[in-house]
Amino acid sequence: MENPDVQKAKAAPDLARKSAMALLAQATRIELEERWDAWPAKPSIEELRRPETGLVMLRGRIGGGGAPFNLGEATVTRATVRLGTGMVGHAYALGRDREKVRLAAVFDALWQTPEARDAVEASVLRPIARRLDEDQSRRTSEAAATKVDFFTMVRGDD
Amino acid sequence: MYVAVKGGEKAINNAHRLLADRRRGDRSVPAIRLDQIAQQLALGVDRVMAEGSLFDTELAALAIKQARGDMIEAIFLLRAYRTTLPRFGYSNPLETAKMLIERRISATFKDLPGGQLLGATFDYTHRLLDPELAADEPVPAGERRDEPARQSTPRVTDILGHDGMIEPDSSMPEEQEIGDLTREPLAFPLERDLRLQALARGDEGFLLGLAYSTQRGYARSHPFAGEIRIGEVDVELEVAELDFPLTLGRIQVTECQMVNQFKGSSKQPPQFTRGYGLVFGQSERKAMSMALCDRALRARELGEDITAAAQDEEFVISHSDNVQSTGFVEHLKLPHYVDFQAELDLVRMMRAEQGLERTTANQASEAAE
């Protein structure tokens, strides 16, 4: 099964950047560091907004689908960079990993650079999507194995 | 007269150094790592995140380690940490209908769409201690069964909702501001949004006891566990820089829909009403307790008689926060020498008025001074 983020990117091009950023947000720092270390001809990077950690208040809905309410906060880290080419990249991700988010912003800027997009998709986004897919399908199938198959006992006549 | 007293600085420093020593314990035992706490004491981490009202597994694991496993102390540490960070904004509401489901059960419908998935549960275990766990024996991975992935799973309450047998999801006027108790002090009476925020961070034990009281007849509410689901949901945030909502990642939550019999009122026909629980992480005891308390606290809205503690909003919400509760209870440990001296004099005076002997009073006075 393919990651829904990738499916969306194919279905509607205007959702492509949203999907790319969603994958970058769910990357591990190691994944992004490895891709960045191997990236040829690295552009210069200016930090327009240094990686910064803060809080986002997460909301739920009353009854699941009703009016919103404030559930509790989560740590979130964000960064904005500008490449030597002038392209600006943003990143926001759960957690407090500043270096991961800085690299995610760099790859967001590279993804918006027409000549770099294919390379970002092939070497950065697709491996992340594959890992997330595998993780999701493992958990789905493990949960499926605990599904209750009800059967009815037939009582005897006597 | 208020007398300031100084001293004890060296004792305090040495006490904290001793705390660090005792926390580490026997140095021949390896120190516990945060990833071990996050992985192997995951439900404890979830509780600290839920009641600390901050989703961050690594910080919660650190808090548990620092607090030597004292959960309320760990929750306190997390609450204190959050005050050091800026607020970036409010997320879009989590879409629990699109949850990646790891467990989902209903006690009301056997054959619900999507089925009953037991997941990783303590239910149906025999609660016998397992001596094998004391050793680090290899553990096989979970069994797998291929199943087409579902983009969304309807809730049990949606199924009953079609024919008006159950009340719909609550709505509020669009323009109404969503209450946030971290920004504004609570002013009673509360709207349901603020109550749910308070319950979501409320003490599991306190809410469990109140929930139990409703089952025992104090605010009887005839509950059924309509549905409990556990799994991951996307977190989305609207930011000024971009014109689409950003996905920040996924978090695990537990959701509980309690379904309660309702005999109707002048405004509403007899139907099933609902209580709602939503909690960070995997914590169905807390989610169920929250849902039962949510329903009991709707007494005023539904025109029910308020006869029990669990229906008394000010009582429940004012005492559900364990950081507040522990702060006030534990402050009794701090020096109250002067207050007590005053009370001692008062009692001494009252006894003198009754013509009692002063010898015992003098002895107590010497001890206090």
Coordinates of N, CA and C in Angstrom, one line a residue, chain A residues 1 4 7 17-18 21-22 25-26 49 52-78 80 90 92-96 136-150, chain B residues 53-56 58-59 81-82 85-91 93-94 100 102 110 116-119 143-145 147 149 155 169-170 172 178-180 192-193 196-197 232 235-236 239 241-242 244-248 250-251 255 257 274 276 278 280:
Chain A
M1 N 0.8 -1.2 0.0 CA 0.0 0.0 0.0 C 0.9 1.2 0.0
P4 N -0.5 7.6 1.9 CA -1.5 8.5 1.5 C -0.9 9.9 1.0
Q7 N 0.2 9.4 -2.5 CA -1.0 9.4 -3.3 C -1.6 10.7 -3.6
R17 N 3.4 20.1 -2.4 CA 4.4 20.7 -1.4 C 3.9 20.3 0.0
K18 N 2.6 20.3 0.2 CA 2.1 19.9 1.6 C 2.5 18.5 1.9
M21 N 6.3 18.4 2.6 CA 6.6 18.9 3.9 C 6.1 18.0 5.0
A22 N 5.0 17.2 4.8 CA 4.5 16.3 5.8 C 5.6 15.1 5.9
A25 N 8.6 16.4 7.8 CA 8.3 16.6 9.3 C 8.4 15.2 10.0
Q26 N 8.1 14.1 9.3 CA 8.1 12.8 9.9 C 9.4 12.1 9.7
R49 N 15.1 32.2 10.0 CA 14.6 32.0 11.3 C 15.3 30.8 11.9
E52 N 13.8 27.0 16.2 CA 13.2 27.4 17.5 C 12.1 26.4 18.0
T53 N 12.2 26.1 19.3 CA 11.2 25.2 19.8 C 10.1 25.9 20.6
G54 N 8.9 25.6 20.4 CA 7.7 26.2 21.1 C 6.6 25.2 21.3
L55 N 5.4 25.7 21.5 CA 4.3 24.8 21.8 C 3.2 25.1 20.8
V56 N 2.5 24.0 20.5 CA 1.2 24.2 19.8 C 0.2 23.5 20.6
M57 N -0.9 24.2 20.8 CA -2.1 23.7 21.6 C -2.8 22.8 20.6
L58 N -2.9 21.5 20.9 CA -3.6 20.6 20.1 C -5.1 20.6 20.4
R59 N -5.9 20.5 19.4 CA -7.4 20.6 19.6 C -8.0 19.2 19.3
G60 N -9.1 18.9 20.0 CA -9.9 17.8 19.7 C -11.3 18.3 19.3
R61 N -12.3 17.4 19.1 CA -13.6 17.8 18.8 C -14.5 17.1 19.9
I62 N -15.5 17.9 20.4 CA -16.4 17.3 21.4 C -17.2 16.1 20.7
G63 N -17.1 15.0 21.3 CA -17.8 13.8 20.7 C -17.1 13.2 19.5
G64 N -15.9 13.8 19.1 CA -15.2 13.3 18.0 C -15.4 14.1 16.7
G65 N -16.6 14.7 16.6 CA -17.0 15.4 15.4 C -17.6 16.8 15.6
G66 N -17.7 17.2 16.9 CA -18.4 18.4 17.2 C -17.5 19.6 17.4
A67 N -17.9 20.5 18.3 CA -17.2 21.7 18.4 C -15.8 21.5 19.0
P68 N -14.8 22.3 18.6 CA -13.4 22.1 19.0 C -13.2 22.4 20.5
F69 N -12.3 21.7 21.1 CA -11.8 22.1 22.5 C -10.3 21.9 22.5
N70 N -9.7 22.5 23.5 CA -8.2 22.4 23.6 C -7.9 21.2 24.5
L71 N -7.1 20.3 23.9 CA -6.8 19.0 24.5 C -5.5 19.1 25.3
G72 N -4.5 19.7 24.8 CA -3.2 19.8 25.5 C -2.2 20.2 24.5
E73 N -1.0 20.5 25.0 CA 0.0 21.0 24.1 C 1.0 20.0 23.6
A74 N 1.8 20.3 22.5 CA 2.9 19.5 22.1 C 4.0 20.4 21.8
T75 N 5.3 19.8 22.0 CA 6.4 20.6 21.5 C 6.5 20.5 20.0
V76 N 6.9 21.7 19.4 CA 7.0 21.8 18.0 C 8.3 22.7 17.7
T77 N 9.0 22.3 16.7 CA 10.2 23.1 16.3 C 10.0 23.5 14.9
R78 N 10.4 24.8 14.6 CA 10.3 25.4 13.3 C 11.6 26.1 12.9
T80 N 13.3 28.5 9.3 CA 13.1 29.0 7.9 C 14.6 29.3 7.4
H90 N 10.6 26.4 4.5 CA 10.1 26.4 5.9 C 10.0 24.9 6.4
Y92 N 8.2 22.8 9.9 CA 7.6 22.7 11.3 C 7.5 21.2 11.6
A93 N 7.9 20.7 12.7 CA 7.7 19.3 13.1 C 7.5 19.2 14.6
L94 N 6.8 18.1 14.9 CA 6.6 17.8 16.4 C 8.0 17.5 17.0
G95 N 8.2 17.8 18.2 CA 9.4 17.5 18.9 C 10.4 18.7 19.0
R96 N 11.6 18.4 19.4 CA 12.5 19.4 19.8 C 13.8 19.3 19.0
Q136 N 3.4 1.6 9.0 CA 2.0 1.7 9.0 C 1.4 0.3 8.7
S137 N 1.9 -0.3 7.6 CA 1.3 -1.6 7.2 C 1.6 -2.7 8.3
R138 N 2.8 -2.6 8.9 CA 3.1 -3.6 10.0 C 2.1 -3.4 11.1
R139 N 1.8 -2.1 11.5 CA 1.0 -1.9 12.6 C -0.5 -2.3 12.3
T140 N -0.9 -2.0 11.1 CA -2.3 -2.3 10.6 C -2.5 -3.8 10.6
S141 N -1.4 -4.5 10.1 CA -1.6 -6.0 10.1 C -1.5 -6.6 11.4
E142 N -0.7 -6.1 12.3 CA -0.6 -6.6 13.7 C -2.0 -6.4 14.4
A143 N -2.6 -5.2 14.2 CA -3.9 -5.0 14.8 C -4.9 -5.9 14.2
A144 N -4.8 -6.1 12.9 CA -5.8 -7.0 12.2 C -5.8 -8.4 12.7
A145 N -4.6 -8.8 13.1 CA -4.5 -10.2 13.7 C -5.2 -10.3 15.0
T146 N -5.6 -9.2 15.6 CA -6.3 -9.3 16.9 C -7.8 -9.0 16.7
K147 N -8.2 -9.0 15.5 CA -9.6 -8.8 15.2 C -10.5 -10.0 15.7
V148 N -11.6 -9.7 16.3 CA -12.4 -10.8 16.9 C -13.3 -11.4 15.8
D149 N -13.2 -12.7 15.5 CA -14.1 -13.3 14.6 C -15.2 -14.0 15.4
F150 N -16.4 -13.4 15.5 CA -17.4 -14.0 16.3 C -18.0 -15.2 15.6
Chain B
S53 N -0.1 17.5 30.3 CA -0.7 18.3 29.2 C 0.4 18.8 28.2
L54 N 1.3 17.9 28.0 CA 2.4 18.2 27.0 C 2.8 16.9 26.3
F55 N 2.6 16.9 25.0 CA 3.0 15.7 24.2 C 4.5 15.8 23.8
D56 N 5.3 15.0 24.5 CA 6.7 14.9 24.1 C 7.3 13.7 24.9
E58 N 10.1 12.1 24.9 CA 11.4 12.1 25.5 C 11.4 13.0 26.8
L59 N 10.8 14.1 26.8 CA 10.7 14.9 28.0 C 10.0 14.2 29.1
Y81 N 8.1 22.9 32.8 CA 8.9 23.1 31.6 C 8.1 23.9 30.5
R82 N 6.8 23.6 30.4 CA 6.1 24.2 29.3 C 6.0 25.7 29.4
L85 N 8.4 27.9 27.3 CA 8.3 27.9 25.8 C 7.3 28.8 25.2
P86 N 7.5 29.5 24.1 CA 6.5 30.3 23.4 C 5.4 29.4 22.8
R87 N 4.3 30.0 22.6 CA 3.1 29.3 22.0 C 3.1 29.7 20.5
F88 N 3.2 28.7 19.6 CA 3.2 29.0 18.2 C 1.8 29.1 17.6
G89 N 0.8 28.4 18.3 CA -0.6 28.5 17.8 C -1.4 27.4 18.2
Y90 N -2.6 27.2 17.6 CA -3.5 26.2 17.9 C -3.6 25.3 16.7
S91 N -3.6 24.0 16.9 CA -3.7 23.0 15.8 C -5.1 23.0 15.2
P93 N -8.4 20.8 14.6 CA -8.9 19.7 15.5 C -8.4 18.3 14.9
L94 N -8.0 17.5 15.8 CA -7.5 16.1 15.4 C -8.7 15.4 14.8
L100 N -5.3 6.0 12.5 CA -4.6 4.7 12.2 C -4.8 3.8 13.4
E102 N -5.1 1.1 16.2 CA -4.3 0.0 16.8 C -5.2 -0.9 17.7
K110 N -21.7 -5.7 18.3 CA -20.7 -6.8 18.0 C -20.1 -6.6 16.6
Q116 N -14.0 -5.4 15.6 CA -13.4 -5.3 16.9 C -12.0 -5.7 16.9
L117 N -11.1 -4.7 17.2 CA -9.7 -5.0 17.2 C -9.2 -4.9 18.6
L118 N -8.7 -6.0 19.2 CA -8.3 -6.0 20.6 C -7.0 -5.2 20.8
G119 N -6.1 -5.3 19.8 CA -4.8 -4.6 20.0 C -4.0 -5.2 21.1
E143 N 1.7 -11.3 15.8 CA 1.2 -12.0 14.7 C 0.6 -11.0 13.7
R144 N 0.7 -11.3 12.4 CA 0.2 -10.3 11.4 C -0.9 -10.9 10.5
R145 N -1.8 -10.1 10.1 CA -2.9 -10.5 9.2 C -3.1 -9.4 8.2
E147 N -4.8 -7.0 5.8 CA -6.1 -6.4 5.8 C -6.0 -5.1 5.0
A149 N -6.0 -1.4 4.1 CA -6.0 -0.3 5.0 C -7.3 0.6 4.8
R155 N -17.5 6.0 13.6 CA -17.7 5.8 15.0 C -19.0 5.1 15.3
D169 N -23.2 15.0 17.7 CA -22.0 15.7 18.3 C -22.4 17.1 18.7
S170 N -21.9 17.5 19.9 CA -22.3 18.9 20.3 C -21.7 19.9 19.4
M172 N -21.2 24.3 18.9 CA -21.2 25.6 19.5 C -21.2 26.6 18.4
I178 N -12.9 29.4 21.7 CA -12.7 28.2 22.4 C -11.9 28.4 23.7
G179 N -12.5 28.0 24.8 CA -11.9 28.3 26.1 C -10.5 27.6 26.2
D180 N -9.6 28.3 26.9 CA -8.2 27.8 27.1 C -7.8 28.1 28.5
R192 N -18.7 23.3 28.0 CA -18.2 21.9 28.0 C -16.7 21.8 27.4
D193 N -16.4 22.8 26.5 CA -15.0 22.7 26.0 C -14.0 22.9 27.1
L196 N -13.8 19.8 29.3 CA -13.1 18.7 28.6 C -11.6 18.9 28.7
Q197 N -11.1 20.2 28.5 CA -9.7 20.5 28.6 C -9.2 20.2 30.0
E232 N -3.0 6.4 16.0 CA -2.3 7.7 15.7 C -3.2 8.6 14.8
V235 N -1.3 15.6 13.1 CA -1.4 16.9 13.7 C -1.2 18.0 12.6
E236 N -2.2 18.8 12.4 CA -2.1 19.9 11.4 C -2.1 21.3 12.0
V239 N -0.2 28.0 9.4 CA 0.8 29.0 9.7 C 0.7 30.1 8.8
E241 N 3.0 31.7 7.1 CA 3.9 31.7 6.0 C 3.3 31.0 4.8
L242 N 2.4 30.0 5.0 CA 1.9 29.2 4.0 C 0.4 29.2 3.9
F244 N -1.5 26.6 3.2 CA -2.2 25.3 3.4 C -1.8 24.8 4.8
P245 N -2.6 24.0 5.4 CA -2.3 23.5 6.7 C -1.1 22.5 6.6
L246 N -0.1 22.7 7.5 CA 1.0 21.8 7.6 C 0.8 20.6 8.4
T247 N 1.3 19.5 8.0 CA 1.3 18.3 8.9 C 2.6 18.3 9.7
L248 N 2.4 18.3 11.0 CA 3.6 18.3 11.8 C 4.1 16.9 12.3
R250 N 2.6 12.8 13.7 CA 1.5 12.0 14.2 C 1.6 11.8 15.7
I251 N 0.5 11.8 16.4 CA 0.5 11.5 17.8 C -0.5 10.4 18.1
E255 N -9.5 7.5 22.5 CA -10.8 8.2 22.5 C -11.9 7.2 23.0
Q257 N -16.1 6.9 23.6 CA -17.5 7.4 23.5 C -18.3 6.6 24.5
R274 N -24.5 11.2 25.5 CA -23.1 10.8 25.3 C -22.1 11.5 26.3
Y276 N -17.8 12.1 26.5 CA -16.7 12.0 25.6 C -15.3 12.0 26.4
L278 N -11.0 12.0 25.6 CA -9.9 12.0 24.6 C -8.6 12.3 25.4
F280 N -4.1 11.9 25.6 CA -2.8 11.6 24.9 C -2.4 10.2 25.2

